[in-house]
Tab-separated table of C-alpha atoms in Angstrom:
chain	number	residue	atom	x	y	z
A	1	MET	CA	112.678	25.966	143.075
A	2	VAL	CA	114.662	29.195	143.386
A	3	ASN	CA	114.514	29.026	147.202
A	4	LYS	CA	115.874	25.488	147.126
A	5	LEU	CA	118.721	26.506	144.843
A	6	LEU	CA	119.559	29.467	147.111
A	7	SER	CA	119.375	27.215	150.182
A	8	SER	CA	121.731	24.723	148.561
A	9	LEU	CA	124.074	27.530	147.540
A	10	TYR	CA	124.069	28.969	151.057
A	11	SER	CA	124.765	25.504	152.486
A	12	TRP	CA	127.803	25.139	150.233
A	13	ILE	CA	129.031	28.608	151.126
A	14	ILE	CA	128.705	27.886	154.865
A	15	MET	CA	130.426	24.534	154.435
A	16	VAL	CA	133.316	26.112	152.510
A	17	ILE	CA	133.671	28.810	155.189
A	18	VAL	CA	133.707	26.174	157.947
A	19	VAL	CA	136.323	24.136	156.074
A	20	ILE	CA	138.489	27.230	155.569
A	21	VAL	CA	138.140	28.211	159.254
A	22	VAL	CA	139.001	24.701	160.470
A	23	ILE	CA	141.966	24.362	158.121
A	24	THR	CA	143.214	27.833	159.075
A	25	ALA	CA	142.826	27.120	162.789
A	26	ASN	CA	144.636	23.805	162.447
A	27	SER	CA	147.382	25.476	160.427
A	28	PHE	CA	147.853	28.215	163.009
A	29	TYR	CA	147.890	25.659	165.797
A	30	VAL	CA	150.434	23.513	163.963
A	31	VAL	CA	152.643	26.548	163.380
A	32	LYS	CA	152.321	27.561	167.032
A	33	THR	CA	153.112	24.005	168.140
A	34	LEU	CA	156.187	23.922	165.937
A	35	ASP	CA	157.296	27.277	167.363
A	36	ASP	CA	156.771	26.009	170.921
A	37	LEU	CA	158.676	22.825	170.134
A	38	SER	CA	161.533	24.807	168.638
A	39	SER	CA	161.577	27.119	171.669
A	40	LEU	CA	161.549	24.214	174.120
A	41	GLU	CA	164.278	22.401	172.202
A	42	ALA	CA	166.395	25.567	172.252
A	43	ARG	CA	165.867	25.945	176.001
A	44	LEU	CA	166.725	22.284	176.590
A	45	PHE	CA	169.833	22.710	174.493
A	46	THR	CA	170.834	25.791	176.544
A	47	THR	CA	170.227	23.988	179.860
A	48	ASN	CA	172.216	20.972	178.736
A	49	ARG	CA	174.952	23.291	177.547
A	50	VAL	CA	175.187	25.018	180.964
A	51	ILE	CA	175.124	21.695	182.814
A	52	ASN	CA	177.769	20.154	180.547
A	53	ALA	CA	180.030	23.231	180.719
A	54	VAL	CA	179.847	23.406	184.560
A	55	ASN	CA	180.391	19.654	184.855
A	56	LYS	CA	183.442	19.848	182.595
A	57	LEU	CA	184.831	22.651	184.779
A	58	HIS	CA	184.102	20.660	187.932
A	59	VAL	CA	185.739	17.511	186.579
A	60	ALA	CA	188.770	19.508	185.414
A	61	VAL	CA	189.249	20.991	188.903
A	62	LEU	CA	188.954	17.563	190.522
A	63	ARG	CA	191.451	16.022	188.043
A	64	ALA	CA	193.910	18.882	188.593
A	65	GLU	CA	193.660	18.520	192.352
A	66	SER	CA	194.070	14.735	192.126
A	67	GLY	CA	197.196	15.131	189.960
A	68	GLN	CA	198.591	17.703	192.387
A	69	ARG	CA	198.135	15.366	195.371
A	70	GLY	CA	199.743	12.423	193.516
A	71	TYR	CA	202.784	14.543	192.637
A	72	LEU	CA	203.126	15.763	196.222
A	73	LEU	CA	203.044	12.235	197.550
A	74	THR	CA	205.374	10.610	194.970
A	75	GLN	CA	207.316	13.499	193.500
A	76	ASP	CA	206.566	11.827	190.134
A	77	GLU	CA	206.071	14.252	187.241
A	78	ALA	CA	203.695	11.792	185.597
A	79	TYR	CA	200.953	12.787	188.035
A	80	LEU	CA	201.136	16.355	186.791
A	81	GLU	CA	199.888	15.468	183.276
A	82	GLU	CA	196.205	15.970	184.150
A	83	TYR	CA	197.195	18.999	186.219
A	84	LYS	CA	198.946	20.551	183.236
A	85	GLU	CA	196.093	19.590	180.905
A	86	THR	CA	193.621	21.361	183.195
A	87	LEU	CA	195.826	24.460	183.292
A	88	ASN	CA	196.089	24.469	179.495
A	89	SER	CA	192.317	23.994	178.910
A	90	PHE	CA	191.111	26.285	181.687
A	91	SER	CA	190.765	29.338	179.442
A	92	SER	CA	188.599	27.490	176.925
A	93	LEU	CA	186.538	25.886	179.709
A	94	ALA	CA	186.028	29.269	181.365
A	95	ASP	CA	184.919	30.818	178.044
A	96	GLU	CA	182.476	27.982	177.425
A	97	VAL	CA	181.006	28.366	180.905
A	98	GLU	CA	180.635	32.131	180.450
A	99	VAL	CA	178.952	31.825	177.056
A	100	SER	CA	176.529	29.196	178.371
A	101	ALA	CA	175.744	31.396	181.373
A	102	TYR	CA	174.523	34.280	179.177
A	103	SER	CA	172.147	31.956	177.262
A	104	SER	CA	170.622	30.483	180.425
A	105	ASP	CA	166.932	31.068	181.186
A	106	LEU	CA	167.786	31.862	184.817
A	107	PRO	CA	168.925	35.476	185.330
A	108	GLN	CA	170.822	34.625	188.580
A	109	GLN	CA	172.965	32.041	186.812
A	110	VAL	CA	175.280	34.723	185.410
A	111	SER	CA	176.336	35.954	188.862
A	112	ARG	CA	176.680	32.398	190.179
A	113	ILE	CA	178.839	31.303	187.263
A	114	ASP	CA	180.995	34.430	187.597
A	115	GLU	CA	181.491	33.547	191.261
A	116	LEU	CA	182.222	29.899	190.340
A	117	LEU	CA	184.859	30.971	187.821
A	118	LEU	CA	186.445	33.306	190.369
A	119	LEU	CA	186.658	30.466	192.925
A	120	THR	CA	188.019	28.155	190.211
A	121	ARG	CA	190.800	30.597	189.335
A	122	THR	CA	191.636	31.055	193.054
A	123	LYS	CA	191.655	27.272	193.550
A	124	ILE	CA	193.922	26.727	190.549
A	125	ASN	CA	196.254	29.513	191.624
A	126	GLY	CA	196.557	27.813	195.045
A	127	MET	CA	197.407	24.501	193.405
A	128	VAL	CA	199.989	26.185	191.206
A	129	GLU	CA	201.566	27.815	194.275
A	130	VAL	CA	201.859	24.462	196.116
A	131	VAL	CA	203.351	22.675	193.099
A	132	GLU	CA	205.894	25.454	192.518
A	133	LEU	CA	206.968	25.342	196.211
A	134	VAL	CA	207.656	21.613	195.888
A	135	ARG	CA	209.635	22.176	192.734
A	136	ASP	CA	211.691	24.839	194.576
A	137	ASP	CA	212.501	22.286	197.351
A	138	GLN	CA	210.169	24.006	199.784
A	139	THR	CA	208.149	20.921	200.477
A	140	PRO	CA	207.402	21.641	204.142
A	141	LYS	CA	205.972	25.014	203.233
A	142	ALA	CA	203.960	23.441	200.450
A	143	PHE	CA	202.517	20.815	202.800
A	144	ALA	CA	201.780	23.505	205.319
A	145	LEU	CA	199.677	25.350	202.698
A	146	LEU	CA	198.075	22.104	201.628
A	147	GLU	CA	197.120	21.114	205.166
A	148	SER	CA	195.675	24.546	205.949
A	149	ASP	CA	191.900	25.174	205.728
A	150	ARG	CA	192.318	27.558	202.826
A	151	GLY	CA	192.074	24.948	200.057
A	152	LEU	CA	189.272	23.059	201.804
A	153	ASN	CA	187.204	26.222	202.220
A	154	LEU	CA	187.700	27.135	198.567
A	155	TYR	CA	186.598	23.695	197.439
A	156	ASN	CA	183.560	23.761	199.725
A	157	GLU	CA	182.492	27.097	198.326
A	158	PHE	CA	183.171	25.840	194.806
A	159	GLU	CA	181.150	22.683	195.431
A	160	GLU	CA	178.264	24.641	196.954
A	161	ILE	CA	177.991	27.021	194.029
A	162	PHE	CA	178.436	24.150	191.574
A	163	GLN	CA	175.619	22.213	193.187
A	164	SER	CA	173.399	25.296	193.167
A	165	ILE	CA	174.026	25.889	189.462
A	166	ASP	CA	173.631	22.251	188.557
A	167	SER	CA	170.454	21.734	190.593
A	168	SER	CA	168.775	24.908	189.261
A	169	GLU	CA	169.642	24.005	185.654
A	170	ARG	CA	168.440	20.446	186.139
A	171	ALA	CA	165.228	21.771	187.675
A	172	MET	CA	164.811	24.022	184.617
A	173	GLN	CA	165.615	21.039	182.417
A	174	SER	CA	162.909	19.002	184.171
A	175	THR	CA	160.439	21.860	183.693
A	176	HIS	CA	161.261	22.087	179.999
A	177	LEU	CA	160.948	18.327	179.619
A	178	ALA	CA	157.595	18.399	181.398
A	179	ASN	CA	156.410	21.187	179.101
A	180	LEU	CA	157.665	19.265	176.102
A	181	MET	CA	155.783	16.137	177.166
A	182	LYS	CA	152.657	18.218	177.812
A	183	LEU	CA	153.014	19.833	174.394
A	184	ARG	CA	153.331	16.417	172.814
A	185	ARG	CA	150.220	15.217	174.623
A	186	ASP	CA	148.382	18.363	173.548
A	187	SER	CA	149.601	17.843	169.992
A	188	VAL	CA	148.260	14.304	170.047
A	189	ASN	CA	144.927	15.543	171.411
A	190	THR	CA	144.843	18.294	168.840
A	191	LEU	CA	145.656	15.806	166.100
A	192	ILE	CA	142.800	13.630	167.317
A	193	ILE	CA	140.461	16.639	167.421
A	194	SER	CA	141.626	17.832	164.001
A	195	SER	CA	141.203	14.358	162.585
A	196	GLY	CA	137.740	14.181	164.128
A	197	THR	CA	136.707	17.568	162.790
A	198	THR	CA	138.172	16.747	159.384
A	199	LEU	CA	136.313	13.451	159.360
A	200	LEU	CA	133.156	15.274	160.421
A	201	LEU	CA	133.659	17.802	157.643
A	202	ILE	CA	134.218	15.031	155.113
A	203	ILE	CA	131.061	13.281	156.312
A	204	SER	CA	129.171	16.582	156.179
A	205	ILE	CA	130.433	17.246	152.656
A	206	PHE	CA	129.412	13.782	151.520
A	207	ALA	CA	126.048	14.252	153.231
A	208	LEU	CA	125.607	17.603	151.517
A	209	LEU	CA	126.635	16.082	148.204
A	210	LYS	CA	124.133	13.322	148.762
A	211	MET	CA	121.440	15.862	149.574
A	212	ASN	CA	122.324	17.845	146.463
A	213	VAL	CA	122.229	14.697	144.371
A	214	ARG	CA	118.815	13.881	145.804
A	215	GLU	CA	117.639	17.443	145.239
A	216	ASN	CA	118.950	17.322	141.676
A	217	GLU	CA	117.232	14.018	141.102
A	218	LYS	CA	114.033	15.450	142.571
A	219	HIS	CA	114.370	18.556	140.424
A	220	GLN	CA	115.045	16.338	137.417
A	221	HIS	CA	111.915	14.335	138.169
A	222	ASP	CA	109.956	17.567	138.642
A	223	LEU	CA	111.301	18.873	135.322
A	224	GLU	CA	110.399	15.607	133.638
A	225	ASP	CA	106.891	15.828	135.089
A	226	ILE	CA	106.612	19.459	133.972
A	227	ASN	CA	107.903	18.507	130.518
A	228	GLU	CA	105.372	15.713	130.332
A	229	ASP	CA	102.612	18.133	131.331
A	230	LEU	CA	103.883	20.623	128.753
A	231	GLU	CA	104.043	17.940	126.090
A	232	THR	CA	100.510	16.880	126.980
A	233	LYS	CA	99.289	20.476	126.841
A	234	ILE	CA	101.188	21.056	123.595
A	235	ASN	CA	99.661	17.924	122.109
A	236	GLU	CA	96.227	19.034	123.277
A	237	ARG	CA	96.812	22.528	121.883
A	238	THR	CA	98.159	21.037	118.659
A	239	GLN	CA	95.056	18.907	118.396
A	240	GLU	CA	92.890	21.968	119.009
A	241	LEU	CA	94.837	23.947	116.410
A	242	ARG	CA	94.477	21.053	113.994
A	243	VAL	CA	90.731	21.082	114.603
A	244	TYR	CA	90.675	24.868	114.153
A	245	SER	CA	92.761	24.505	111.002
A	246	ASP	CA	90.378	21.902	109.617
A	247	GLU	CA	87.470	24.121	110.595
A	248	LEU	CA	89.126	27.098	108.906
A	249	ALA	CA	89.791	25.045	105.788
A	250	ARG	CA	86.158	23.914	105.792
A	251	SER	CA	85.044	27.514	106.293
A	252	ASN	CA	87.225	28.627	103.379
A	253	ARG	CA	85.748	25.893	101.207
A	254	GLU	CA	82.263	26.993	102.196
A	255	LEU	CA	83.255	30.593	101.408
A	256	GLU	CA	84.510	29.548	97.986
A	257	ASP	CA	81.302	27.554	97.447
A	258	PHE	CA	79.332	30.584	98.477
A	259	ALA	CA	81.333	32.761	96.099
A	260	PHE	CA	80.577	30.306	93.304
A	261	VAL	CA	76.904	30.272	94.189
A	262	ALA	CA	76.877	34.074	94.466
A	263	SER	CA	78.562	34.480	91.096
A	264	HIS	CA	76.363	31.988	89.248
A	265	ASP	CA	73.236	30.641	90.952
A	266	LEU	CA	72.178	33.846	92.721
A	267	GLN	CA	72.983	36.161	89.838
A	268	GLU	CA	70.940	34.101	87.330
A	269	PRO	CA	67.511	34.573	89.023
A	270	LEU	CA	68.318	38.256	89.467
A	271	ARG	CA	69.099	38.608	85.802
A	272	LYS	CA	65.751	37.007	84.941
A	273	ILE	CA	63.902	39.256	87.377
A	274	ARG	CA	65.563	42.320	85.895
A	275	ALA	CA	65.026	41.072	82.317
A	276	PHE	CA	61.275	40.339	82.806
A	277	GLY	CA	60.917	43.558	84.754
A	278	ASN	CA	62.438	45.539	81.936
A	279	ARG	CA	60.059	43.784	79.482
A	280	LEU	CA	57.087	44.670	81.647
A	281	ASP	CA	58.323	48.241	81.872
A	282	SER	CA	58.794	48.560	78.114
A	283	GLY	CA	55.816	46.500	76.821
A	284	TYR	CA	53.089	46.849	79.429
A	285	LYS	CA	53.799	50.217	81.008
A	286	ASP	CA	50.825	51.817	79.245
A	287	VAL	CA	48.336	49.230	80.526
A	288	MET	CA	49.470	49.567	84.139
A	289	ASP	CA	48.188	52.254	86.404
A	290	GLU	CA	50.473	54.581	88.323
A	291	ARG	CA	50.486	52.323	91.354
A	292	GLY	CA	51.564	49.281	89.317
A	293	GLN	CA	54.287	51.300	87.649
A	294	GLY	CA	55.597	52.288	91.119
A	295	PHE	CA	55.646	48.649	92.227
A	296	LEU	CA	57.575	47.693	89.105
A	297	ALA	CA	60.158	50.469	89.587
A	298	ARG	CA	60.685	49.499	93.223
A	299	MET	CA	61.126	45.847	92.167
A	300	LEU	CA	63.749	46.781	89.561
A	301	ASN	CA	65.638	48.974	92.081
A	302	ALA	CA	65.617	46.156	94.646
A	303	ALA	CA	66.898	43.692	92.042
A	304	GLU	CA	69.673	46.082	91.018
A	305	ARG	CA	70.636	46.670	94.667
A	306	MET	CA	70.603	42.911	95.291
A	307	SER	CA	72.919	42.408	92.316
A	308	MET	CA	75.304	45.060	93.673
A	309	LEU	CA	75.286	43.443	97.138
A	310	ILE	CA	76.120	40.044	95.699
A	311	SER	CA	78.916	41.505	93.563
A	312	ASP	CA	80.384	43.414	96.521
A	313	LEU	CA	80.138	40.370	98.794
A	314	LEU	CA	81.872	38.323	96.117
A	315	ALA	CA	84.646	40.938	95.960
A	316	PHE	CA	84.965	40.839	99.753
A	317	SER	CA	85.344	37.046	99.797
A	318	ARG	CA	87.865	37.038	96.962
A	319	VAL	CA	90.371	39.294	98.795
A	320	SER	CA	91.932	36.234	100.450
A	321	THR	CA	90.774	33.370	98.242
A	322	ARG	CA	91.597	34.965	94.855
A	323	GLY	CA	94.542	37.197	95.739
A	324	ARG	CA	97.556	37.270	93.438
A	325	ASP	CA	101.251	36.849	94.190
A	326	PHE	CA	103.093	39.865	95.534
A	327	GLU	CA	105.286	41.854	93.183
A	328	ASP	CA	107.060	45.198	93.150
A	329	VAL	CA	104.319	47.826	92.866
A	330	ASN	CA	104.999	51.522	92.235
A	331	LEU	CA	102.368	53.280	94.338
A	332	ASN	CA	102.723	56.471	92.278
A	333	ASP	CA	101.606	54.605	89.166
A	334	VAL	CA	98.740	52.937	91.039
A	335	ILE	CA	97.270	56.077	92.577
A	336	HIS	CA	97.603	58.117	89.369
A	337	ALA	CA	95.786	55.327	87.504
A	338	VAL	CA	93.028	55.494	90.134
A	339	VAL	CA	92.802	59.260	89.726
A	340	ASP	CA	92.449	58.740	85.954
A	341	ASP	CA	89.578	56.272	86.560
A	342	LEU	CA	87.859	58.873	88.761
A	343	GLU	CA	88.460	61.668	86.254
A	344	ILE	CA	84.757	62.293	85.533
A	345	ALA	CA	83.767	62.462	89.222
A	346	ILE	CA	86.742	64.760	89.928
A	347	GLU	CA	85.790	67.122	87.091
A	348	GLU	CA	82.107	67.171	88.081
A	349	LYS	CA	82.922	68.220	91.645
A	350	GLY	CA	86.001	70.287	90.816
A	351	ALA	CA	87.959	68.200	93.318
A	352	GLN	CA	91.605	68.849	94.142
A	353	ILE	CA	93.774	65.735	94.659
A	354	ASN	CA	97.246	66.418	96.142
A	355	ILE	CA	99.532	63.402	95.914
A	356	ALA	CA	103.024	63.200	97.465
A	357	THR	CA	105.771	61.027	96.013
A	358	LEU	CA	105.083	57.419	96.998
A	359	PRO	CA	107.602	54.533	97.136
A	360	THR	CA	107.623	51.100	95.558
A	361	ILE	CA	106.482	48.181	97.750
A	362	ARG	CA	105.855	44.470	97.374
A	363	ALA	CA	102.112	43.961	97.086
A	364	ASP	CA	99.178	42.606	95.093
A	365	LYS	CA	98.799	45.351	92.480
A	366	SER	CA	95.107	44.765	91.760
A	367	GLN	CA	94.214	44.875	95.457
A	368	ILE	CA	96.283	48.006	96.141
A	369	ASP	CA	94.494	49.584	93.174
A	370	GLN	CA	91.149	48.607	94.710
A	371	LEU	CA	92.261	49.958	98.128
A	372	PHE	CA	93.026	53.454	96.796
A	373	LEU	CA	89.974	53.430	94.507
A	374	ASN	CA	87.592	52.719	97.398
A	375	ILE	CA	89.079	55.349	99.719
A	376	LEU	CA	89.365	58.112	97.074
A	377	SER	CA	85.889	57.432	95.707
A	378	ASN	CA	84.484	57.682	99.244
A	379	ALA	CA	86.364	60.966	99.737
A	380	LEU	CA	84.634	62.322	96.615
A	381	LYS	CA	81.247	60.808	97.474
A	382	PHE	CA	80.808	61.856	101.110
A	383	GLN	CA	80.966	65.634	100.563
A	384	ALA	CA	78.650	68.507	101.358
A	385	GLU	CA	76.926	70.009	98.306
A	386	ASP	CA	78.575	73.425	98.643
A	387	THR	CA	82.104	72.114	99.351
A	388	ILE	CA	84.896	71.555	96.824
A	389	PRO	CA	86.581	68.212	97.703
A	390	VAL	CA	90.240	68.426	98.692
A	391	VAL	CA	92.145	65.148	99.199
A	392	ASN	CA	95.774	64.984	100.407
A	393	VAL	CA	97.772	61.767	100.016
A	394	GLU	CA	101.049	61.780	101.984
A	395	THR	CA	103.617	59.260	103.187
A	396	SER	CA	105.988	59.082	106.175
A	397	SER	CA	107.689	56.656	108.546
A	398	PRO	CA	105.354	55.236	111.214
A	399	ASP	CA	105.886	56.158	114.859
A	400	PRO	CA	105.668	53.633	117.774
A	401	ALA	CA	101.979	54.402	118.295
A	402	ASP	CA	101.260	53.439	114.678
A	403	MET	CA	103.048	50.088	115.165
A	404	GLU	CA	100.926	48.955	118.114
A	405	GLY	CA	99.073	45.713	117.430
A	406	LEU	CA	101.257	44.655	114.483
A	407	LEU	CA	102.474	41.089	115.051
A	408	LEU	CA	105.293	41.287	112.499
A	409	ALA	CA	106.560	44.725	113.533
A	410	ASP	CA	110.188	43.555	113.698
A	411	GLU	CA	110.091	41.487	110.510
A	412	TYR	CA	109.684	44.188	107.856
A	413	ASN	CA	110.399	47.791	106.942
A	414	TRP	CA	107.245	49.859	107.241
A	415	LEU	CA	105.499	52.673	105.389
A	416	LYS	CA	102.773	55.008	106.644
A	417	ILE	CA	100.266	56.435	104.120
A	418	THR	CA	97.711	59.055	105.159
A	419	ILE	CA	94.683	60.067	103.040
A	420	ALA	CA	92.895	63.160	104.384
A	421	ASP	CA	89.723	64.719	102.979
A	422	ASN	CA	87.467	67.641	103.891
A	423	GLY	CA	84.236	65.657	103.646
A	424	ILE	CA	81.247	65.373	105.956
A	425	GLY	CA	83.162	63.154	108.408
A	426	PHE	CA	81.552	61.046	111.131
A	427	ASP	CA	81.527	60.644	114.877
A	428	GLN	CA	84.710	58.926	116.154
A	429	SER	CA	82.630	56.356	118.030
A	430	PHE	CA	81.846	54.803	114.615
A	431	ALA	CA	85.556	54.485	113.668
A	432	GLU	CA	85.416	50.664	113.833
A	433	LYS	CA	81.884	50.233	112.570
A	434	ILE	CA	82.688	51.735	109.155
A	435	PHE	CA	85.072	48.831	108.415
A	436	ALA	CA	82.389	46.163	109.042
A	437	PRO	CA	80.579	44.672	106.011
A	438	PHE	CA	77.280	46.308	105.028
A	439	GLN	CA	77.574	48.955	107.752
A	440	ARG	CA	76.256	52.340	106.597
A	441	LEU	CA	76.210	55.605	108.530
A	442	HIS	CA	73.873	57.302	106.031
A	443	GLY	CA	70.700	56.318	104.179
A	444	ARG	CA	70.689	54.905	100.640
A	445	SER	CA	68.781	57.933	99.447
A	446	GLU	CA	71.599	60.265	100.503
A	447	TYR	CA	74.652	58.366	99.279
A	448	LYS	CA	74.738	55.338	97.023
A	449	GLY	CA	76.637	52.171	97.892
A	450	THR	CA	76.342	48.890	99.771
A	451	GLY	CA	78.659	49.574	102.731
A	452	ILE	CA	81.168	46.924	101.728
A	453	GLY	CA	83.944	49.119	100.322
A	454	LEU	CA	85.848	49.916	103.553
A	455	ALA	CA	85.440	46.307	104.754
A	456	VAL	CA	87.229	45.251	101.564
A	457	CYS	CA	89.908	47.877	102.254
A	458	ARG	CA	90.589	46.488	105.739
A	459	ARG	CA	90.743	42.949	104.394
A	460	ILE	CA	93.217	44.000	101.703
A	461	VAL	CA	95.444	45.801	104.213
A	462	GLU	CA	95.363	42.844	106.605
A	463	ARG	CA	96.329	40.467	103.789
A	464	HIS	CA	99.370	42.718	103.311
A	465	ASN	CA	100.199	42.321	107.073
A	466	GLY	CA	99.331	45.962	107.771
A	467	LYS	CA	96.515	47.873	109.446
A	468	ILE	CA	94.123	50.692	108.564
A	469	SER	CA	92.386	53.152	110.870
A	470	ALA	CA	90.256	56.279	110.579
A	471	GLN	CA	89.999	59.497	112.571
A	472	SER	CA	87.179	61.909	111.936
A	473	THR	CA	85.050	64.731	113.295
A	474	PRO	CA	81.602	65.518	111.878
A	475	GLY	CA	81.856	68.325	109.335
A	476	GLU	CA	85.673	68.427	109.429
A	477	GLY	CA	86.667	65.559	107.175
A	478	THR	CA	88.292	62.172	107.686
A	479	LEU	CA	91.901	61.000	107.981
A	480	PHE	CA	92.647	57.407	106.921
A	481	THR	CA	95.983	56.002	108.156
A	482	ILE	CA	97.386	52.940	106.391
A	483	VAL	CA	100.521	51.204	107.724
A	484	LEU	CA	102.006	48.698	105.262
A	485	PRO	CA	105.253	46.708	105.052
A	486	ILE	CA	107.555	47.701	102.220
A	487	ASP	CA	108.903	44.152	101.706
A	488	SER	CA	105.976	42.000	102.775
A	489	GLU	CA	104.734	38.532	101.872
A	490	PRO	CA	101.004	37.710	101.624
A	491	PHE	CA	99.154	36.716	104.746
A	492	GLY	CA	96.650	33.925	104.185
A	493	SER	CA	95.917	31.824	101.145
A	494	ILE	CA	97.072	32.708	97.619
A	495	ASN	CA	95.314	31.693	94.436
A	496	ASN	CA	97.004	32.876	91.285
A	497	SER	CA	94.132	32.020	89.030
A	498	GLY	CA	91.643	34.545	90.385
A	499	ASP	CA	91.279	38.267	90.237
A	500	SER	CA	89.843	40.964	92.407
A	501	HIS	CA	86.861	43.178	91.873
A	502	ASP	CA	87.055	46.947	92.072
A	503	ASP	CA	83.982	48.316	93.730
A	504	ALA	CA	83.526	51.235	95.993
């Protein structure tokens, strides 16, 4: 998908670059063509100007000479009008011819025109001399000058230079016209090529747009197919979750049924066993031999242990099913109340309990009470005979390592509570096993209990969205770390009508 998008993007970039290059090239060519046209038009204008100026000078000389000859033949002053007009306009004609000569494209035209103007002035001066002789009644002398070869030679030279200038300028004019026609043909060809390339670009753009539309449609279809697959998978997963939810609800119902059975049906036979056993012990102890008395004592111990197991299992099941609503709980009050409950055990062992100032959190007070009771009672229980128990309860902010594995780490403010003792400890490989129900690391003869207390602690902490862990070394004590939210809400089901059982 990404490669297709990049390919489409690159195609558009290349197309835009091509369009810019073509438009720029066409623009430069149009500008160059306009410059060439302007240059050719200027050259044609200059050539026409030279030709027109030389022709005007040539016509003026011919008109002056024609007027001179008419006056000589008729002595009529009327024939001198064009002669006089030529003399009066000669200066302006000469200036025009000179200016046009310096703008000519032919370098040799300047010298030719200078020579033409010199011959024109000499020719005019000759005509003036003849006319003035006639006016001074020196007609024979005037005719003698007129019939001499001097005037004819001047005119022939004038005509030769005139023809040379005119023919060279007309040749240049023809060249410029040919270049202009060629430029026009090239412009037409370029226009055709530009139109063709523009049309090709337009077709290419439309083709690319069409391809993009098809790609988008294909991508849309692919997305729709993926969405359908996702919806199907989501529906399947939802169905599985619904099945799991129903299974969990059924399991919870079975757990509640079991709790009911454990609290009523199982306890009743045990009470009868213990009651009849006590009667046998009190009424028939004398008639039983020592072996029978041992059997009876073992039966009563087993019944008592069975009753404790059922009670502890009932407490374990009620952590989630009979938990209370969360409220503001002052941990200082809770732990000092627990210490008061353990006052006798603390005095018997001379234990030292060091408690730091603890905050107030939102929690189930009865379960937090049970949590501290289980851990502190274990700290007092699992001690060497010659060791005075020392328990330190401290609080701090958790570090990132403590927050690992917490799903709601960003949802709440957190509190870290550590409870360290100097008890017998255990091997760290059993750090998880101690939190499993009915898991014991020591025999019943050494330390009393059912092995359910720490399992209840973990379940309580997990209901409060926290976690509990233990670090220990044999003979060096145990450190329990509890990470709890300060402003939590209960995880799992809530039943306000129940209560929890405190049992170590």
